[in-house]
């Protein structure tokens, strides 16, 4: 993304979409925070897939580093028959969310096992232990299967793993267990969180946004590395039209270079302040 599509050019900045080894990121939760401190970020949201297990470690490091840590996660759901990712931020009651996340974690475990079985049936030797080693105790996702395949020499890079084996319609693809966007939003709200449509990109049209707003959506991830300048203009318009809250971030998984590096979206503190105001208003209802 070019600099003219970023939110602002004057700091301080925040990054409200990051991942750690608690799911499919490459660095530990505390290291996410140390990396944020090193580049001068005022706050980060830790938004691992289907887990809040890294939040306590990140928050403790945030106290040491002077970086505010927002408790969050990223949920996978389905709106009609279309997959959608939802960012849940400012989670007040993670214990309310945890039973649901534990179920999602178990479903991810069995999905990955089925992928390995399909690869083996196709003659590609990979053990499930290889995948568990890549996950290292975190929530298992397709990237862990891809890393295991890469390490075993079954593919030459991540792109090949997904395009030839793990992507939709490919030989080792296994569909995710389904939870509706409406149910996912309700679960997140029950835990006291705000819910944003994560990286809507080209799928973020008005009709679909309206359906999600009717289900209780609180906001849109306006700024994301995958968004074009036209996407961003459209999402700003929807934020105003539907009275939504903005968020944004790098979707950082640990890369030190490329288009998804920590803090590179220049999300201003004012966006986080608006989220805080929303949460304060909700608390009085």
PDB file of C-alpha atoms in Angstrom:
ATOM      1  CA  UNK A   1       0.000   0.000   0.000  1.00  0.00           C
ATOM      2  CA  UNK A   2       1.339   3.428  -0.894  1.00  0.00           C
ATOM      3  CA  UNK A   3       1.705   6.118   1.745  1.00  0.00           C
ATOM      4  CA  UNK A   4      -1.198   8.181   0.360  1.00  0.00           C
ATOM      5  CA  UNK A   5      -3.643   5.447   1.358  1.00  0.00           C
ATOM      6  CA  UNK A   6      -2.484   5.301   4.963  1.00  0.00           C
ATOM      7  CA  UNK A   7      -4.601   6.883   7.660  1.00  0.00           C
ATOM      8  CA  UNK A   8      -2.295   9.728   8.632  1.00  0.00           C
ATOM      9  CA  UNK A   9       1.332  10.758   8.444  1.00  0.00           C
ATOM     10  CA  UNK A  10       1.747  12.289  11.911  1.00  0.00           C
ATOM     11  CA  UNK A  11       2.158  10.148  15.026  1.00  0.00           C
ATOM     12  CA  UNK A  12       1.728   8.765  17.542  1.00  0.00           C
ATOM     13  CA  UNK A  13       0.515   5.637  15.793  1.00  0.00           C
ATOM     14  CA  UNK A  14      -1.140   2.390  16.827  1.00  0.00           C
ATOM     15  CA  UNK A  15      -1.504  -1.010  15.162  1.00  0.00           C
ATOM     16  CA  UNK A  16      -4.816  -2.705  15.927  1.00  0.00           C
ATOM     17  CA  UNK A  17      -4.333  -5.993  14.063  1.00  0.00           C
ATOM     18  CA  UNK A  18      -1.386  -8.219  15.036  1.00  0.00           C
ATOM     19  CA  UNK A  19      -0.742 -11.941  15.469  1.00  0.00           C
ATOM     20  CA  UNK A  20       1.653 -13.941  17.627  1.00  0.00           C
ATOM     21  CA  UNK A  21       2.694 -17.538  18.176  1.00  0.00           C
ATOM     22  CA  UNK A  22      -0.527 -17.967  20.160  1.00  0.00           C
ATOM     23  CA  UNK A  23      -1.998 -18.576  16.701  1.00  0.00           C
ATOM     24  CA  UNK A  24      -0.144 -18.386  13.378  1.00  0.00           C
ATOM     25  CA  UNK A  25       2.283 -15.520  13.989  1.00  0.00           C
ATOM     26  CA  UNK A  26       6.050 -15.992  13.971  1.00  0.00           C
ATOM     27  CA  UNK A  27       6.945 -14.187  17.220  1.00  0.00           C
ATOM     28  CA  UNK A  28       5.824 -14.581  20.835  1.00  0.00           C
ATOM     29  CA  UNK A  29       3.235 -12.182  22.310  1.00  0.00           C
ATOM     30  CA  UNK A  30       5.852 -10.364  24.394  1.00  0.00           C
ATOM     31  CA  UNK A  31       8.046  -9.956  21.319  1.00  0.00           C
ATOM     32  CA  UNK A  32       5.131  -8.378  19.435  1.00  0.00           C
ATOM     33  CA  UNK A  33       5.030  -5.730  22.161  1.00  0.00           C
ATOM     34  CA  UNK A  34       8.815  -5.246  22.233  1.00  0.00           C
ATOM     35  CA  UNK A  35       8.788  -4.820  18.462  1.00  0.00           C
ATOM     36  CA  UNK A  36       6.008  -2.238  18.802  1.00  0.00           C
ATOM     37  CA  UNK A  37       7.971  -0.333  21.436  1.00  0.00           C
ATOM     38  CA  UNK A  38      11.079  -0.365  19.256  1.00  0.00           C
ATOM     39  CA  UNK A  39       9.295   1.502  16.463  1.00  0.00           C
ATOM     40  CA  UNK A  40       7.461   3.878  18.788  1.00  0.00           C
ATOM     41  CA  UNK A  41       3.917   2.546  18.606  1.00  0.00           C
ATOM     42  CA  UNK A  42       1.695   3.801  21.417  1.00  0.00           C
ATOM     43  CA  UNK A  43      -0.629   0.776  21.374  1.00  0.00           C
ATOM     44  CA  UNK A  44      -1.257  -2.557  19.690  1.00  0.00           C
ATOM     45  CA  UNK A  45      -4.165  -4.959  19.613  1.00  0.00           C
ATOM     46  CA  UNK A  46      -3.226  -8.624  19.848  1.00  0.00           C
ATOM     47  CA  UNK A  47      -5.773 -10.349  17.618  1.00  0.00           C
ATOM     48  CA  UNK A  48      -4.763 -13.987  17.312  1.00  0.00           C
ATOM     49  CA  UNK A  49      -7.051 -16.379  15.496  1.00  0.00           C
ATOM     50  CA  UNK A  50      -9.686 -17.920  17.766  1.00  0.00           C
ATOM     51  CA  UNK A  51      -7.698 -17.392  20.959  1.00  0.00           C
ATOM     52  CA  UNK A  52      -6.890 -14.826  23.634  1.00  0.00           C
ATOM     53  CA  UNK A  53      -4.154 -16.997  25.148  1.00  0.00           C
ATOM     54  CA  UNK A  54      -1.382 -14.532  24.270  1.00  0.00           C
ATOM     55  CA  UNK A  55      -3.049 -11.445  25.717  1.00  0.00           C
ATOM     56  CA  UNK A  56      -1.847 -11.837  29.319  1.00  0.00           C
ATOM     57  CA  UNK A  57       1.803 -12.184  28.241  1.00  0.00           C
ATOM     58  CA  UNK A  58       1.502  -9.252  25.852  1.00  0.00           C
ATOM     59  CA  UNK A  59      -0.198  -7.069  28.464  1.00  0.00           C
ATOM     60  CA  UNK A  60       2.497  -7.788  31.043  1.00  0.00           C
ATOM     61  CA  UNK A  61       5.184  -6.808  28.544  1.00  0.00           C
ATOM     62  CA  UNK A  62       3.178  -3.761  27.573  1.00  0.00           C
ATOM     63  CA  UNK A  63       3.340  -2.506  31.161  1.00  0.00           C
ATOM     64  CA  UNK A  64       7.127  -2.795  31.042  1.00  0.00           C
ATOM     65  CA  UNK A  65       7.486  -1.180  27.623  1.00  0.00           C
ATOM     66  CA  UNK A  66       4.897   1.568  27.984  1.00  0.00           C
ATOM     67  CA  UNK A  67       2.812   0.169  25.128  1.00  0.00           C
ATOM     68  CA  UNK A  68      -0.924  -0.193  25.603  1.00  0.00           C
ATOM     69  CA  UNK A  69      -2.181  -3.673  24.698  1.00  0.00           C
ATOM     70  CA  UNK A  70      -5.786  -4.116  23.542  1.00  0.00           C
ATOM     71  CA  UNK A  71      -7.266  -7.553  24.259  1.00  0.00           C
ATOM     72  CA  UNK A  72      -8.568  -8.957  21.008  1.00  0.00           C
ATOM     73  CA  UNK A  73      -8.917 -11.934  18.702  1.00  0.00           C
ATOM     74  CA  UNK A  74      -9.892 -12.688  15.119  1.00  0.00           C
ATOM     75  CA  UNK A  75     -12.866 -14.975  14.536  1.00  0.00           C
ATOM     76  CA  UNK A  76     -13.679 -16.881  11.362  1.00  0.00           C
ATOM     77  CA  UNK A  77     -17.373 -17.045  10.522  1.00  0.00           C
ATOM     78  CA  UNK A  78     -19.778 -17.286   7.592  1.00  0.00           C
ATOM     79  CA  UNK A  79     -22.167 -14.599   6.403  1.00  0.00           C
ATOM     80  CA  UNK A  80     -24.659 -16.463   4.226  1.00  0.00           C
ATOM     81  CA  UNK A  81     -22.266 -18.830   2.399  1.00  0.00           C
ATOM     82  CA  UNK A  82     -19.330 -16.431   2.367  1.00  0.00           C
ATOM     83  CA  UNK A  83     -16.438 -16.712   4.801  1.00  0.00           C
ATOM     84  CA  UNK A  84     -15.774 -13.598   6.835  1.00  0.00           C
ATOM     85  CA  UNK A  85     -13.209 -12.631   9.455  1.00  0.00           C
ATOM     86  CA  UNK A  86     -14.264 -10.554  12.429  1.00  0.00           C
ATOM     87  CA  UNK A  87     -11.888  -8.603  14.648  1.00  0.00           C
ATOM     88  CA  UNK A  88     -13.009  -8.494  18.263  1.00  0.00           C
ATOM     89  CA  UNK A  89     -11.333  -5.690  20.216  1.00  0.00           C
ATOM     90  CA  UNK A  90     -11.500  -4.414  23.810  1.00  0.00           C
ATOM     91  CA  UNK A  91     -12.632  -7.770  25.196  1.00  0.00           C
ATOM     92  CA  UNK A  92     -13.770  -7.126  28.758  1.00  0.00           C
ATOM     93  CA  UNK A  93     -14.668 -10.692  29.736  1.00  0.00           C
ATOM     94  CA  UNK A  94     -12.328 -13.217  28.085  1.00  0.00           C
ATOM     95  CA  UNK A  95     -13.633 -15.952  30.385  1.00  0.00           C
ATOM     96  CA  UNK A  96     -17.038 -15.596  28.678  1.00  0.00           C
ATOM     97  CA  UNK A  97     -15.407 -16.006  25.283  1.00  0.00           C
ATOM     98  CA  UNK A  98     -13.039 -18.826  26.241  1.00  0.00           C
ATOM     99  CA  UNK A  99     -15.437 -21.829  26.027  1.00  0.00           C
ATOM    100  CA  UNK A 100     -16.308 -20.841  22.467  1.00  0.00           C
ATOM    101  CA  UNK A 101     -12.661 -20.282  21.585  1.00  0.00           C
ATOM    102  CA  UNK A 102     -11.737 -23.672  23.061  1.00  0.00           C
ATOM    103  CA  UNK A 103     -14.298 -25.275  20.776  1.00  0.00           C
ATOM    104  CA  UNK A 104     -12.924 -23.387  17.768  1.00  0.00           C
ATOM    105  CA  UNK A 105      -9.416 -24.470  18.749  1.00  0.00           C
ATOM    106  CA  UNK A 106     -10.473 -28.140  18.861  1.00  0.00           C
ATOM    107  CA  UNK A 107     -12.149 -27.813  15.478  1.00  0.00           C
ATOM    108  CA  UNK A 108      -8.968 -26.311  13.999  1.00  0.00           C
ATOM    109  CA  UNK A 109      -6.979 -29.236  15.454  1.00  0.00           C
ATOM    110  CA  UNK A 110      -9.156 -31.838  13.754  1.00  0.00           C
ATOM    111  CA  UNK A 111      -9.270 -29.866  10.513  1.00  0.00           C
ATOM    112  CA  UNK A 112      -5.463 -29.823  10.336  1.00  0.00           C
ATOM    113  CA  UNK A 113      -5.340 -33.552  11.076  1.00  0.00           C
ATOM    114  CA  UNK A 114      -7.722 -34.192   8.183  1.00  0.00           C
ATOM    115  CA  UNK A 115      -5.502 -32.129   5.890  1.00  0.00           C
ATOM    116  CA  UNK A 116      -2.487 -34.242   6.807  1.00  0.00           C
ATOM    117  CA  UNK A 117      -4.499 -37.413   6.178  1.00  0.00           C
ATOM    118  CA  UNK A 118      -5.459 -36.135   2.727  1.00  0.00           C
ATOM    119  CA  UNK A 119      -1.848 -35.276   1.935  1.00  0.00           C
ATOM    120  CA  UNK A 120      -0.738 -38.751   3.013  1.00  0.00           C
ATOM    121  CA  UNK A 121      -3.475 -40.374   0.925  1.00  0.00           C
ATOM    122  CA  UNK A 122      -2.135 -38.445  -2.075  1.00  0.00           C
ATOM    123  CA  UNK A 123       1.366 -39.828  -1.433  1.00  0.00           C
ATOM    124  CA  UNK A 124       2.896 -36.843   0.357  1.00  0.00           C
ATOM    125  CA  UNK A 125       4.626 -37.977   3.534  1.00  0.00           C
ATOM    126  CA  UNK A 126       3.880 -35.615   6.378  1.00  0.00           C
ATOM    127  CA  UNK A 127       3.125 -36.449   9.989  1.00  0.00           C
ATOM    128  CA  UNK A 128       0.702 -34.568  12.180  1.00  0.00           C
ATOM    129  CA  UNK A 129       3.521 -34.226  14.714  1.00  0.00           C
ATOM    130  CA  UNK A 130       5.360 -32.110  12.130  1.00  0.00           C
ATOM    131  CA  UNK A 131       2.390 -29.728  12.091  1.00  0.00           C
ATOM    132  CA  UNK A 132       2.123 -29.670  15.894  1.00  0.00           C
ATOM    133  CA  UNK A 133       5.801 -28.775  16.046  1.00  0.00           C
ATOM    134  CA  UNK A 134       5.179 -25.758  13.816  1.00  0.00           C
ATOM    135  CA  UNK A 135       2.199 -24.658  15.926  1.00  0.00           C
ATOM    136  CA  UNK A 136       4.287 -24.974  19.120  1.00  0.00           C
ATOM    137  CA  UNK A 137       1.211 -24.980  21.347  1.00  0.00           C
ATOM    138  CA  UNK A 138      -0.617 -22.238  19.459  1.00  0.00           C
ATOM    139  CA  UNK A 139      -3.952 -22.495  17.690  1.00  0.00           C
ATOM    140  CA  UNK A 140      -3.371 -24.592  14.567  1.00  0.00           C
ATOM    141  CA  UNK A 141      -4.089 -23.133  11.149  1.00  0.00           C
ATOM    142  CA  UNK A 142      -3.292 -23.874   7.533  1.00  0.00           C
ATOM    143  CA  UNK A 143      -0.063 -21.824   7.714  1.00  0.00           C
ATOM    144  CA  UNK A 144       1.330 -24.399  10.155  1.00  0.00           C
ATOM    145  CA  UNK A 145       0.547 -27.193   7.688  1.00  0.00           C
ATOM    146  CA  UNK A 146       2.194 -25.140   4.944  1.00  0.00           C
ATOM    147  CA  UNK A 147       5.312 -24.549   7.065  1.00  0.00           C
ATOM    148  CA  UNK A 148       5.567 -28.267   7.830  1.00  0.00           C
ATOM    149  CA  UNK A 149       5.256 -29.051   4.119  1.00  0.00           C
ATOM    150  CA  UNK A 150       7.950 -26.506   3.319  1.00  0.00           C
ATOM    151  CA  UNK A 151      10.310 -27.907   5.953  1.00  0.00           C
ATOM    152  CA  UNK A 152       9.801 -31.430   4.590  1.00  0.00           C
ATOM    153  CA  UNK A 153      10.565 -30.311   1.054  1.00  0.00           C
ATOM    154  CA  UNK A 154       7.065 -31.062  -0.226  1.00  0.00           C
ATOM    155  CA  UNK A 155       6.700 -27.526  -1.591  1.00  0.00           C
ATOM    156  CA  UNK A 156       9.099 -24.760  -2.524  1.00  0.00           C
ATOM    157  CA  UNK A 157       7.188 -21.930  -0.833  1.00  0.00           C
ATOM    158  CA  UNK A 158       3.941 -20.963   0.934  1.00  0.00           C
ATOM    159  CA  UNK A 159       2.241 -19.994  -2.314  1.00  0.00           C
ATOM    160  CA  UNK A 160       2.702 -23.454  -3.743  1.00  0.00           C
ATOM    161  CA  UNK A 161       1.392 -25.058  -0.547  1.00  0.00           C
ATOM    162  CA  UNK A 162      -1.847 -23.098  -0.746  1.00  0.00           C
ATOM    163  CA  UNK A 163      -2.309 -22.988  -4.508  1.00  0.00           C
ATOM    164  CA  UNK A 164      -1.610 -26.692  -5.086  1.00  0.00           C
ATOM    165  CA  UNK A 165      -2.708 -28.376  -1.876  1.00  0.00           C
ATOM    166  CA  UNK A 166      -4.383 -26.354   0.892  1.00  0.00           C
ATOM    167  CA  UNK A 167      -6.493 -23.755  -0.901  1.00  0.00           C
ATOM    168  CA  UNK A 168     -10.196 -24.079  -1.665  1.00  0.00           C
ATOM    169  CA  UNK A 169     -10.816 -26.891  -4.148  1.00  0.00           C
ATOM    170  CA  UNK A 170      -7.302 -28.308  -3.757  1.00  0.00           C
ATOM    171  CA  UNK A 171      -6.580 -31.960  -2.861  1.00  0.00           C
ATOM    172  CA  UNK A 172      -5.904 -31.376   0.866  1.00  0.00           C
ATOM    173  CA  UNK A 173      -8.469 -28.637   1.447  1.00  0.00           C
ATOM    174  CA  UNK A 174     -10.857 -29.196   4.361  1.00  0.00           C
ATOM    175  CA  UNK A 175     -13.729 -26.795   4.898  1.00  0.00           C
ATOM    176  CA  UNK A 176     -13.865 -24.919   8.188  1.00  0.00           C
ATOM    177  CA  UNK A 177     -16.613 -25.775  10.669  1.00  0.00           C
ATOM    178  CA  UNK A 178     -19.265 -23.108  10.290  1.00  0.00           C
ATOM    179  CA  UNK A 179     -20.476 -20.479  12.709  1.00  0.00           C
ATOM    180  CA  UNK A 180     -22.691 -17.717  11.388  1.00  0.00           C
ATOM    181  CA  UNK A 181     -21.556 -14.109  11.487  1.00  0.00           C
ATOM    182  CA  UNK A 182     -24.651 -13.310  13.547  1.00  0.00           C
ATOM    183  CA  UNK A 183     -23.729 -15.901  16.195  1.00  0.00           C
ATOM    184  CA  UNK A 184     -20.056 -14.850  16.197  1.00  0.00           C
ATOM    185  CA  UNK A 185     -21.035 -11.199  16.735  1.00  0.00           C
ATOM    186  CA  UNK A 186     -23.371 -12.197  19.575  1.00  0.00           C
ATOM    187  CA  UNK A 187     -20.627 -14.276  21.247  1.00  0.00           C
ATOM    188  CA  UNK A 188     -18.175 -11.369  20.991  1.00  0.00           C
ATOM    189  CA  UNK A 189     -20.679  -8.895  22.415  1.00  0.00           C
ATOM    190  CA  UNK A 190     -21.420 -11.239  25.310  1.00  0.00           C
ATOM    191  CA  UNK A 191     -17.710 -11.006  26.167  1.00  0.00           C
ATOM    192  CA  UNK A 192     -17.923  -7.214  26.130  1.00  0.00           C
ATOM    193  CA  UNK A 193     -16.002  -6.768  22.879  1.00  0.00           C
ATOM    194  CA  UNK A 194     -16.391  -4.514  19.854  1.00  0.00           C
ATOM    195  CA  UNK A 195     -16.772  -6.313  16.532  1.00  0.00           C
ATOM    196  CA  UNK A 196     -15.225  -5.117  13.257  1.00  0.00           C
ATOM    197  CA  UNK A 197     -15.319  -6.626   9.802  1.00  0.00           C
ATOM    198  CA  UNK A 198     -11.668  -7.522   9.218  1.00  0.00           C
ATOM    199  CA  UNK A 199     -10.070  -6.696   5.850  1.00  0.00           C
ATOM    200  CA  UNK A 200     -13.331  -6.552   3.864  1.00  0.00           C
ATOM    201  CA  UNK A 201     -11.385  -5.554   0.722  1.00  0.00           C
ATOM    202  CA  UNK A 202     -13.301  -6.084  -2.541  1.00  0.00           C
ATOM    203  CA  UNK A 203     -16.016  -8.061  -0.715  1.00  0.00           C
ATOM    204  CA  UNK A 204     -16.966  -4.993   1.297  1.00  0.00           C
ATOM    205  CA  UNK A 205     -19.934  -3.762  -0.680  1.00  0.00           C
ATOM    206  CA  UNK A 206     -22.832  -1.778   0.714  1.00  0.00           C
ATOM    207  CA  UNK A 207     -25.394  -4.600   0.738  1.00  0.00           C
ATOM    208  CA  UNK A 208     -23.191  -7.003   2.655  1.00  0.00           C
ATOM    209  CA  UNK A 209     -22.069  -4.289   5.058  1.00  0.00           C
ATOM    210  CA  UNK A 210     -25.719  -3.429   5.748  1.00  0.00           C
ATOM    211  CA  UNK A 211     -26.534  -7.076   6.504  1.00  0.00           C
ATOM    212  CA  UNK A 212     -23.696  -7.247   9.020  1.00  0.00           C
ATOM    213  CA  UNK A 213     -24.729  -3.950  10.609  1.00  0.00           C
ATOM    214  CA  UNK A 214     -28.210  -5.414  11.055  1.00  0.00           C
ATOM    215  CA  UNK A 215     -26.566  -8.356  12.847  1.00  0.00           C
ATOM    216  CA  UNK A 216     -24.813  -6.007  15.274  1.00  0.00           C
ATOM    217  CA  UNK A 217     -21.502  -5.111  13.605  1.00  0.00           C
ATOM    218  CA  UNK A 218     -19.803  -2.177  15.374  1.00  0.00           C
ATOM    219  CA  UNK A 219     -17.211  -1.125  12.836  1.00  0.00           C
ATOM    220  CA  UNK A 220     -15.017  -1.704   9.798  1.00  0.00           C
ATOM    221  CA  UNK A 221     -11.305  -2.309   9.401  1.00  0.00           C
ATOM    222  CA  UNK A 222     -10.907   0.637   7.060  1.00  0.00           C
ATOM    223  CA  UNK A 223      -7.116   0.461   6.720  1.00  0.00           C
ATOM    224  CA  UNK A 224      -5.456  -2.875   5.891  1.00  0.00           C
ATOM    225  CA  UNK A 225      -2.532  -3.813   3.608  1.00  0.00           C
ATOM    226  CA  UNK A 226      -4.914  -5.537   1.180  1.00  0.00           C
ATOM    227  CA  UNK A 227      -7.086  -2.446   0.671  1.00  0.00           C
ATOM    228  CA  UNK A 228      -6.811  -0.189  -2.331  1.00  0.00           C
ATOM    229  CA  UNK A 229      -7.340   3.560  -2.089  1.00  0.00           C
ATOM    230  CA  UNK A 230     -10.811   3.036  -3.571  1.00  0.00           C
ATOM    231  CA  UNK A 231     -11.621   0.425  -0.908  1.00  0.00           C
ATOM    232  CA  UNK A 232     -10.600   2.867   1.806  1.00  0.00           C
ATOM    233  CA  UNK A 233     -12.747   5.670   0.389  1.00  0.00           C
ATOM    234  CA  UNK A 234     -15.731   3.312   0.209  1.00  0.00           C
ATOM    235  CA  UNK A 235     -15.262   2.139   3.791  1.00  0.00           C
ATOM    236  CA  UNK A 236     -14.979   5.697   5.086  1.00  0.00           C
ATOM    237  CA  UNK A 237     -18.314   6.364   3.384  1.00  0.00           C
ATOM    238  CA  UNK A 238     -19.919   3.311   5.003  1.00  0.00           C
ATOM    239  CA  UNK A 239     -18.586   4.307   8.431  1.00  0.00           C
ATOM    240  CA  UNK A 240     -20.453   7.589   8.099  1.00  0.00           C
ATOM    241  CA  UNK A 241     -23.586   6.109   6.522  1.00  0.00           C
ATOM    242  CA  UNK A 242     -24.034   3.317   9.065  1.00  0.00           C
ATOM    243  CA  UNK A 243     -22.610   5.162  12.099  1.00  0.00           C
ATOM    244  CA  UNK A 244     -19.754   2.683  12.514  1.00  0.00           C
ATOM    245  CA  UNK A 245     -16.372   2.892  14.242  1.00  0.00           C
ATOM    246  CA  UNK A 246     -13.087   2.696  12.316  1.00  0.00           C
ATOM    247  CA  UNK A 247     -10.137   0.440  12.987  1.00  0.00           C
ATOM    248  CA  UNK A 248      -7.026  -0.527  11.084  1.00  0.00           C
ATOM    249  CA  UNK A 249      -3.734  -2.350  11.274  1.00  0.00           C
ATOM    250  CA  UNK A 250      -0.994  -4.244   9.538  1.00  0.00           C
ATOM    251  CA  UNK A 251      -2.266  -7.806  10.129  1.00  0.00           C
ATOM    252  CA  UNK A 252       1.304  -8.449  11.245  1.00  0.00           C
ATOM    253  CA  UNK A 253       2.438 -12.061  11.521  1.00  0.00           C
ATOM    254  CA  UNK A 254       6.116 -11.336  12.179  1.00  0.00           C
ATOM    255  CA  UNK A 255       7.481 -10.257   8.779  1.00  0.00           C
ATOM    256  CA  UNK A 256      10.386  -7.806   8.985  1.00  0.00           C
ATOM    257  CA  UNK A 257       9.953  -6.599   5.413  1.00  0.00           C
ATOM    258  CA  UNK A 258       7.257  -6.540   2.759  1.00  0.00           C
ATOM    259  CA  UNK A 259       3.827  -4.965   2.739  1.00  0.00           C
ATOM    260  CA  UNK A 260       2.657  -6.340   6.110  1.00  0.00           C
ATOM    261  CA  UNK A 261       5.192  -4.989   8.563  1.00  0.00           C
ATOM    262  CA  UNK A 262       4.310  -3.864  12.047  1.00  0.00           C
ATOM    263  CA  UNK A 263       3.022  -0.302  12.245  1.00  0.00           C
ATOM    264  CA  UNK A 264       3.224   0.385   8.523  1.00  0.00           C
ATOM    265  CA  UNK A 265      -0.413   1.462   8.185  1.00  0.00           C
ATOM    266  CA  UNK A 266       0.076   4.602  10.324  1.00  0.00           C
ATOM    267  CA  UNK A 267      -3.187   4.240  12.260  1.00  0.00           C
ATOM    268  CA  UNK A 268      -3.626   7.402  14.368  1.00  0.00           C
ATOM    269  CA  UNK A 269      -4.310   7.428  18.091  1.00  0.00           C
ATOM    270  CA  UNK A 270      -7.572   9.246  17.388  1.00  0.00           C
ATOM    271  CA  UNK A 271      -9.034   6.018  15.983  1.00  0.00           C
ATOM    272  CA  UNK A 272      -8.280   4.208  19.225  1.00  0.00           C
ATOM    273  CA  UNK A 273      -9.707   7.139  21.211  1.00  0.00           C
ATOM    274  CA  UNK A 274     -12.963   6.854  19.237  1.00  0.00           C
ATOM    275  CA  UNK A 275     -13.116   3.142  20.105  1.00  0.00           C
ATOM    276  CA  UNK A 276     -12.589   3.993  23.772  1.00  0.00           C
ATOM    277  CA  UNK A 277     -15.454   6.492  23.587  1.00  0.00           C
ATOM    278  CA  UNK A 278     -17.683   3.851  22.015  1.00  0.00           C
ATOM    279  CA  UNK A 279     -16.837   1.366  24.777  1.00  0.00           C
ATOM    280  CA  UNK A 280     -17.477   3.977  27.473  1.00  0.00           C
ATOM    281  CA  UNK A 281     -20.872   4.775  25.957  1.00  0.00           C
ATOM    282  CA  UNK A 282     -21.761   1.071  25.795  1.00  0.00           C
ATOM    283  CA  UNK A 283     -20.903   0.661  29.474  1.00  0.00           C
ATOM    284  CA  UNK A 284     -23.562   3.209  30.405  1.00  0.00           C
ATOM    285  CA  UNK A 285     -26.358   1.424  28.511  1.00  0.00           C
TER     286      UNK A 285
END
